[in-house]
GROMACS .gro file of C-alpha atoms in nm:
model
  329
    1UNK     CA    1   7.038  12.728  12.091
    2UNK     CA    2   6.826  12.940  12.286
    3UNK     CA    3   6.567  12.674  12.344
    4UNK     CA    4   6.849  12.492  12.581
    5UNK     CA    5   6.798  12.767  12.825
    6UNK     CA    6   6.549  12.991  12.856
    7UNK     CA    7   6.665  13.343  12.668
    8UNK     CA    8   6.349  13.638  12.691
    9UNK     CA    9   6.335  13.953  12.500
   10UNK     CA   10   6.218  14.162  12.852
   11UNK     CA   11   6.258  14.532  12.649
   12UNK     CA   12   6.257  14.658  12.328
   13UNK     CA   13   6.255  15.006  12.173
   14UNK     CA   14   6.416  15.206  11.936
   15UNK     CA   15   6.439  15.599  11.847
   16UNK     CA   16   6.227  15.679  11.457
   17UNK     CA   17   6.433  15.610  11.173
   18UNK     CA   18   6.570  15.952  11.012
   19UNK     CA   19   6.628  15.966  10.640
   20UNK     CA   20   6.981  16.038  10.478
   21UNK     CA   21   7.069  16.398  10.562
   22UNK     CA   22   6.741  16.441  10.750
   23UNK     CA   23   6.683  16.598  11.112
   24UNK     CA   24   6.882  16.263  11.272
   25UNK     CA   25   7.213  16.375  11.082
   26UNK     CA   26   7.355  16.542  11.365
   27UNK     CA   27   7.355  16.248  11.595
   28UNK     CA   28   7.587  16.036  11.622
   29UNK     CA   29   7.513  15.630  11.597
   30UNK     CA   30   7.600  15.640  12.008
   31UNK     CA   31   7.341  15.889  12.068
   32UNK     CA   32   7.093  15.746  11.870
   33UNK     CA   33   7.207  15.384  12.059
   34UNK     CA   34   7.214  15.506  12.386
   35UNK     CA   35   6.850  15.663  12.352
   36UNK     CA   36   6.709  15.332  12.236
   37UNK     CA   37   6.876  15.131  12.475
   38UNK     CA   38   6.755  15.374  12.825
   39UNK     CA   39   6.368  15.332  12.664
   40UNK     CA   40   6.498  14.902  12.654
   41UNK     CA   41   6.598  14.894  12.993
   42UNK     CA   42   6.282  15.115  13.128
   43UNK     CA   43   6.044  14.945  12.881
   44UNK     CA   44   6.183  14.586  13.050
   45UNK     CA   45   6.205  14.691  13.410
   46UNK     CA   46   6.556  14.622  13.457
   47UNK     CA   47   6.849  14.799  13.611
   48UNK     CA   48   7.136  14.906  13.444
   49UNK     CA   49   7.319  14.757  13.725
   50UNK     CA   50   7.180  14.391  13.673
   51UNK     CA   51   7.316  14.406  13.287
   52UNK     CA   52   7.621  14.164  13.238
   53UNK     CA   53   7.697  14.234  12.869
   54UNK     CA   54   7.717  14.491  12.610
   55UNK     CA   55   7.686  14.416  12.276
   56UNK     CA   56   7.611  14.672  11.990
   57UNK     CA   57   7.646  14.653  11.603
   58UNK     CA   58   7.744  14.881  11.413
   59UNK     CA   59   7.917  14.931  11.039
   60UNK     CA   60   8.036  15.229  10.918
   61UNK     CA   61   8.196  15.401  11.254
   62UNK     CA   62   8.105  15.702  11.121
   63UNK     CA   63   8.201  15.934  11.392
   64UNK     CA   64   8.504  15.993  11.573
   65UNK     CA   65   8.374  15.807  11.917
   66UNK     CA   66   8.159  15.502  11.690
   67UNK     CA   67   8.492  15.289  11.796
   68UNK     CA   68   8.389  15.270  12.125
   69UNK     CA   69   8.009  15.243  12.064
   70UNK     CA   70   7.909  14.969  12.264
   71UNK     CA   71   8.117  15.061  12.577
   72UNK     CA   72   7.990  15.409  12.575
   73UNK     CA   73   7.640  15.313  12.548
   74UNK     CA   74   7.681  15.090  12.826
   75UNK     CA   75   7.846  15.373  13.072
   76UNK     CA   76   7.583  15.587  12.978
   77UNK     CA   77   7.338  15.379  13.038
   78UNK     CA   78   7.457  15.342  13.371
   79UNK     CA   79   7.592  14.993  13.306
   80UNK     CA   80   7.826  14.936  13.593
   81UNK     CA   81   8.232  14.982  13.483
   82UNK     CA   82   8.333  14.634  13.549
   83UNK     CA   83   8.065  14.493  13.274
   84UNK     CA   84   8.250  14.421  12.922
   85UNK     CA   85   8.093  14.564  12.583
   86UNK     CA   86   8.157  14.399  12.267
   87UNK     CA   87   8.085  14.597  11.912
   88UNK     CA   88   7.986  14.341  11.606
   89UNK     CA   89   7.993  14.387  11.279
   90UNK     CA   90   7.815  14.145  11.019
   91UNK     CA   91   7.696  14.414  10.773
   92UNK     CA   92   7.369  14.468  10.748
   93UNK     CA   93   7.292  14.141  10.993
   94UNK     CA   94   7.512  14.341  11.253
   95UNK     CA   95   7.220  14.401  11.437
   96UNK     CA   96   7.110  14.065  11.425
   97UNK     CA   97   7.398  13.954  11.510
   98UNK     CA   98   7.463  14.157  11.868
   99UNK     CA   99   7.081  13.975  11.943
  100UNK     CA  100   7.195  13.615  11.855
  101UNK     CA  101   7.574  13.665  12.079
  102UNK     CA  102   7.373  13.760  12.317
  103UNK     CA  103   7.102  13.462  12.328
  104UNK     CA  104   7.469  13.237  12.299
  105UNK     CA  105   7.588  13.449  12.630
  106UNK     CA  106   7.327  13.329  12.812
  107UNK     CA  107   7.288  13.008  12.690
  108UNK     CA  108   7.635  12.933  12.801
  109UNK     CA  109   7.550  13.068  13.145
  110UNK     CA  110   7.852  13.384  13.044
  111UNK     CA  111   7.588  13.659  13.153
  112UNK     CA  112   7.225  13.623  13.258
  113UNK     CA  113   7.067  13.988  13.114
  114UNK     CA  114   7.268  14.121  12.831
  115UNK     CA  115   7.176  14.452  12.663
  116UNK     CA  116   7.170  14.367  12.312
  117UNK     CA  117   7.130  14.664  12.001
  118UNK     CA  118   7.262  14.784  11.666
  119UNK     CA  119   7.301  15.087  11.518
  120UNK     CA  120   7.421  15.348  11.200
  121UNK     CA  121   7.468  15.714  11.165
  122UNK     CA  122   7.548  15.643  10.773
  123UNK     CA  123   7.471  16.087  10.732
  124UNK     CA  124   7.793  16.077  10.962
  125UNK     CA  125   7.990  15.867  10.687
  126UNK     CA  126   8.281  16.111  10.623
  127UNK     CA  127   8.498  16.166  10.286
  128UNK     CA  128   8.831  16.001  10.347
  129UNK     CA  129   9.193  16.056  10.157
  130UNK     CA  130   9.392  15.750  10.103
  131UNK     CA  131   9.802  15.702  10.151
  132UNK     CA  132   9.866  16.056  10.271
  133UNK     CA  133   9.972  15.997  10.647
  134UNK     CA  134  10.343  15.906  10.524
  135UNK     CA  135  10.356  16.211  10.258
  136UNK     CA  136  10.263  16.220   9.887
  137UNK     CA  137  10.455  16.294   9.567
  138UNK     CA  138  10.488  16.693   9.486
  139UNK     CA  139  10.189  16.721   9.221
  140UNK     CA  140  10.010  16.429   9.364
  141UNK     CA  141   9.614  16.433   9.221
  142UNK     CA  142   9.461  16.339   9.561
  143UNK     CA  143   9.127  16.200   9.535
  144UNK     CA  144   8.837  16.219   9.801
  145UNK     CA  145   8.736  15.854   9.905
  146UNK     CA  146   8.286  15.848   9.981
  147UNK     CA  147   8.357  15.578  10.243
  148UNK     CA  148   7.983  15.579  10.242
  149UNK     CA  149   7.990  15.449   9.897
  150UNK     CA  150   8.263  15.242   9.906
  151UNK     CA  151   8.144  15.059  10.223
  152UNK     CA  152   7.820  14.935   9.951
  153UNK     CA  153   8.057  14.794   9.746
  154UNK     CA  154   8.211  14.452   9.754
  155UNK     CA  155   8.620  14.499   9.619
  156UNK     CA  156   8.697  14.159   9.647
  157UNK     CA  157   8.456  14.109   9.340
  158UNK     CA  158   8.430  14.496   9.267
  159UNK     CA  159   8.085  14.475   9.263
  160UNK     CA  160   7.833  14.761   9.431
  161UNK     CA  161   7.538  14.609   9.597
  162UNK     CA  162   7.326  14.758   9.328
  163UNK     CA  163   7.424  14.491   9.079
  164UNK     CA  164   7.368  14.210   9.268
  165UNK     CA  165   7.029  14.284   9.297
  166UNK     CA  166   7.047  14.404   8.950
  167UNK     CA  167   7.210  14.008   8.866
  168UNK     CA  168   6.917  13.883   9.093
  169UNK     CA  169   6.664  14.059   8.878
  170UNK     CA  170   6.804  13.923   8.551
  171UNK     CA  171   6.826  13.567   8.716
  172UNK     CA  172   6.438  13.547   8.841
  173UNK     CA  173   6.315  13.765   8.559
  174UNK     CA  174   6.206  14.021   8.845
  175UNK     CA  175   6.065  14.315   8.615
  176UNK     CA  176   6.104  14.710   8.669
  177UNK     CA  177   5.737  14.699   8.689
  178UNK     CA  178   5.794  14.391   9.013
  179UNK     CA  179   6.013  14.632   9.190
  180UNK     CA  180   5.800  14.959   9.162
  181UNK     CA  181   5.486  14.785   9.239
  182UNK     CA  182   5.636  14.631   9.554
  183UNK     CA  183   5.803  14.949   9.689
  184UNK     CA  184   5.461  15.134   9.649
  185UNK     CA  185   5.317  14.858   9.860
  186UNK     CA  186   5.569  14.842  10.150
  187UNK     CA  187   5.509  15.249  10.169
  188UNK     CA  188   5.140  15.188  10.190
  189UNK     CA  189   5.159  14.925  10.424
  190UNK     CA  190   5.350  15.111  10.638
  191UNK     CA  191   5.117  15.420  10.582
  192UNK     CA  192   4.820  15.176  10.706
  193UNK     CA  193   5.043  15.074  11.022
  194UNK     CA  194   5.123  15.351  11.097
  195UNK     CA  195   4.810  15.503  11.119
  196UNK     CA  196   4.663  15.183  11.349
  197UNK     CA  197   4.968  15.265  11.574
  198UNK     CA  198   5.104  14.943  11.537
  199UNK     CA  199   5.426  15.149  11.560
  200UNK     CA  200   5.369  15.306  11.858
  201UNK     CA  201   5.491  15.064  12.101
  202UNK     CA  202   5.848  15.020  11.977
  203UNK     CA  203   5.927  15.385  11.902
  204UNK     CA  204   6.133  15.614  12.205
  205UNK     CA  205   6.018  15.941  12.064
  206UNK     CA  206   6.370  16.174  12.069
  207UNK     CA  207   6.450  16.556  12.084
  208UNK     CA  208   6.530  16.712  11.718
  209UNK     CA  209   6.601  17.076  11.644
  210UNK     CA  210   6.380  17.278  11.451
  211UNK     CA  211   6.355  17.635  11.355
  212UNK     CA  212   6.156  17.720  11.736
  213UNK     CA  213   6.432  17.501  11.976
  214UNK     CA  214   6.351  17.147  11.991
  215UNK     CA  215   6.063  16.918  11.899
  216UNK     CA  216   6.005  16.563  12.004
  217UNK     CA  217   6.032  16.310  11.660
  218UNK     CA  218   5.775  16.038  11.702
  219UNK     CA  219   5.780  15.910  11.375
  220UNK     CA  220   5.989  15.792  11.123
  221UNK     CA  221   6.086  16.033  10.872
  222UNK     CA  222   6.149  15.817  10.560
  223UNK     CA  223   5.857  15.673  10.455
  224UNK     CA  224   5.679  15.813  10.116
  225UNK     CA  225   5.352  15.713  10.125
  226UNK     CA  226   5.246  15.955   9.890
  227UNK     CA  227   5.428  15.879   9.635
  228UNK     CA  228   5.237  15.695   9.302
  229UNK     CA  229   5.325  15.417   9.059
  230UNK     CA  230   5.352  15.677   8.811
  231UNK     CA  231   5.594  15.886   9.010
  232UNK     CA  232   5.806  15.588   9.061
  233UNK     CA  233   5.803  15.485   8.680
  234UNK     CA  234   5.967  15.801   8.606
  235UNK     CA  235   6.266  15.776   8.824
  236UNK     CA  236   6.577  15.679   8.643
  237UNK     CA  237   6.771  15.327   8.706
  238UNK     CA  238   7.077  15.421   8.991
  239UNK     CA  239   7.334  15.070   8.880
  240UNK     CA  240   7.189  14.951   8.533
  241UNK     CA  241   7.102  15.109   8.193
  242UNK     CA  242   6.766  14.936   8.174
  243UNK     CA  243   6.755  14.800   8.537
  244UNK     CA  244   6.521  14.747   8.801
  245UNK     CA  245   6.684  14.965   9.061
  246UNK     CA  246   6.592  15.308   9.110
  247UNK     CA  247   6.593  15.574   9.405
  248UNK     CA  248   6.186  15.437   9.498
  249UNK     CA  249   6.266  15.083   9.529
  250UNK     CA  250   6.565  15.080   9.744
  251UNK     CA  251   6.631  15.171  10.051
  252UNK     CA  252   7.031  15.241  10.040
  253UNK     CA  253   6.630  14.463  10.397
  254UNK     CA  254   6.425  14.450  10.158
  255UNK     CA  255   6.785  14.650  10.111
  256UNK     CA  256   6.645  14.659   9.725
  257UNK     CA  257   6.307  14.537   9.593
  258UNK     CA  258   6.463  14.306   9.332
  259UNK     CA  259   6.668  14.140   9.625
  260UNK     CA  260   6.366  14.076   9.839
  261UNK     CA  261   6.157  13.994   9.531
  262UNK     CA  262   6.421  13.737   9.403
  263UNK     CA  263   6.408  13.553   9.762
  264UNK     CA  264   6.045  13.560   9.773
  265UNK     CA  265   6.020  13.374   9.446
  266UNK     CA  266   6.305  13.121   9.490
  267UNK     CA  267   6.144  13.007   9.847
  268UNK     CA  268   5.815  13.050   9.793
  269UNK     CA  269   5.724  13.327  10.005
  270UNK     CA  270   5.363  13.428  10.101
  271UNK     CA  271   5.370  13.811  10.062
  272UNK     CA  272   5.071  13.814  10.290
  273UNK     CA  273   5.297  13.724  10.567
  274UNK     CA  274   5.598  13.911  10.454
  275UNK     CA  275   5.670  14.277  10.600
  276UNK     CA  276   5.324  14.300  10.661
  277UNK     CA  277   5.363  14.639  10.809
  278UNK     CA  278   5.637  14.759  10.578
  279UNK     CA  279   5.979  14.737  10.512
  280UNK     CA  280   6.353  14.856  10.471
  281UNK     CA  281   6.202  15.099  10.156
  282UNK     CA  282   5.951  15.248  10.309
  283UNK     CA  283   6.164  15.286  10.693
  284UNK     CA  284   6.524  15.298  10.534
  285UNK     CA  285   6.785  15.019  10.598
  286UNK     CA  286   7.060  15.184  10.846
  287UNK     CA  287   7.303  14.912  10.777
  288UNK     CA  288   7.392  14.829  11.144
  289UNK     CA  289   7.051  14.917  11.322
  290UNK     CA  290   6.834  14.732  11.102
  291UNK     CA  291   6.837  14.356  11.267
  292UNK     CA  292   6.755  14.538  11.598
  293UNK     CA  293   6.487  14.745  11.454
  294UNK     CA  294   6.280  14.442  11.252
  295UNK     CA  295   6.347  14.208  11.596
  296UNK     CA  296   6.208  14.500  11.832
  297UNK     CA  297   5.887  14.541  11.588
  298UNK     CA  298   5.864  14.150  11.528
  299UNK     CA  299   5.822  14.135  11.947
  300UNK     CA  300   5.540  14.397  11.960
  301UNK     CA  301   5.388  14.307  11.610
  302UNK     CA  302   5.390  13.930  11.795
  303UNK     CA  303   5.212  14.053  12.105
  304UNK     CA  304   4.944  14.289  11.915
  305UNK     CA  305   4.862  13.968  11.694
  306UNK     CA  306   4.853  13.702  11.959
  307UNK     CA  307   5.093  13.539  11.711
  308UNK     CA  308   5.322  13.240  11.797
  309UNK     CA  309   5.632  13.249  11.601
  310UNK     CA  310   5.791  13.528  11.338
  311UNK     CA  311   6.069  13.528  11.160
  312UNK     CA  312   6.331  13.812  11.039
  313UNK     CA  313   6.629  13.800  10.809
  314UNK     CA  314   6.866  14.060  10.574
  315UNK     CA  315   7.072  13.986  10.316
  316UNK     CA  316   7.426  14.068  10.402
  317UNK     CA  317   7.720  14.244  10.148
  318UNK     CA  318   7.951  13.984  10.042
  319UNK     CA  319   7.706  13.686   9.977
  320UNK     CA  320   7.584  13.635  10.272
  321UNK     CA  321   7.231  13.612  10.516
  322UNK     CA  322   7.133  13.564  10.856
  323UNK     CA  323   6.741  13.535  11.005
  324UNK     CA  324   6.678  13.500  11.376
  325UNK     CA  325   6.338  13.328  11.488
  326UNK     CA  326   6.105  13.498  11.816
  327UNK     CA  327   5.876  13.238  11.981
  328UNK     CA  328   5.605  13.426  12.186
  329UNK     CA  329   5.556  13.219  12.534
   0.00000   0.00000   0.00000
């Protein structure tokens, strides 16, 4: 659609990825947005005031303002008041997804510069009790709902993610020994581009605390390059007695190595040409912010390369996929 009308990628940044519990926990998903999105506008040259659409994904709403995400980063961005803001949510393609509405806005002359983003405080998920706002039995064994958890698991089959990349392994006869030797590749790949600065470009460095006030985060934070083959032969299976899923060959787009294995196989994938600087393992998959992060580095990586086209795509919970195609002009 967006080759009916011109539609440009003029900015793109976003903050490091954090790990789970790391030194990112304390912001919330429209702090970490609204960072990302100032660096976009600067980066591009454009005026908050020119910007005729909002449009943020996001999953979990993990904190008490994430309702409002996309209008909030807009106002705080300086977007004027009149300007709407739409949140999306498409899983793990959420991200993707705010990107492609907002190619469609333009392309049906709605808005002409749309600030487009997605992301995920899922540290912030918080512990939830069920059927308690109306009262509860005298003696009723209340139970603490992970809505972290539960949001990785598909109840209309009652299936965690897990498994189906578990089921994927069993169906492609993807092997333990697959998964462990792609993880450790997609940390050293990312080790090697990080190191060459290929990351440089995309990343809006942000404020942390640390012991001594505050420190500016440049990097991401959950990568392991260090870690061996031997290291990650030793970790136990997370879903499966026997599996191919562990804590080092997960990242809980790529989302799990069997997943990303299973699609390589079944299409015929070059893994030369496939997350050639790393992937969702090595960086961490932040449901929501994920599509925005791999479409941001996919513009740079295309400009550093001289490339002409890329491609990027997730697997989504319930079954589902999305993939969004850059052209460099």
């Amino acid at each position: 659609m967006a080759l009916l009308r011109g539609v440009f990628v003029v900015g793109a940044k976003r903050t490091p990825f954090g790990t789970y519990g790391g030194v990112l926990k304390d912001h919330s998903a429209t702090d970490l947005a609204e960072h990302a999105a100032k660096a976009a506008l600067a980066a591009g040259g454009v005026a908050p005031e020119l910007v005729n659409s909002v449009i943020m994904g996001n999953v979990m709403q993990s904190s008490a303002d994430a309702p409002y995400i996309a209008r909030h980063v807009g106002l705080r961005c300086g977007v004027p008041i009149p300007v709407p803001a739409l949140t999306v949510n498409r899983l793990c393609g959420s991200g993707f997804q705010s990107i492609i509405s907002g190619a469609q806005e333009i392309c049906l002359r709605e808005s002409e510069v749309v600030l487009c983003g997605g992301s995920e405080s899922m540290s912030q998920a918080p512990y939830a009790v069920r059927n308690v706002r109306f009262g509860t039995k005298f003696g009723a064994d209340l139970k603490l709902e992970d809505t972290l958890w539960a949001g990785l698991t598909d109840l209309h089959v009652k299936i965690p993610m897990g498994i189906t990349a578990e089921n994927l392994a069993e169906k492609y006869q993807i092997t333990r020994e697959d998964c462990d030797n792609y993880a450790h590749q997609t940390q050293q790949r990312w080790k090697a581009a990080h190191e060459a600065g290929y990351y440089t470009a995309e990343i809006a460095p942000i404020d942390v605390k640390a012991k001594k006030g505050k420190v500016s985060m440049a990097q991401d934070e959950h990568p392991r390059p260090q870690t061996t083959l031997e290291q990650m032969a030793k970790l136990p299976t997370v879903f499966k007695k026997g599996g191919t899923v562990t804590a080092g060959n997960a990242s809980v787009n790529e989302a799990f190595a069997p997943q990303y294995l299973s699609v390589a196989k079944a299409l015929g994938l070059n893994p030369e040409k496939s997350n050639v600087n790393g992937g969702a393992i090595a960086i961490g998959h932040p449901l929501g912010a994920s599509g925005a992060r791999i479409t941001a580095h996919l513009v740079h990586e295309l400009r550093r390369r001289g490339g002409k086209y890329a491609v990027g795509s997730a697997c989504i919970g319930g079954g589902q996929g999305i993939a969004i195609i850059l052209e460099k002009c």
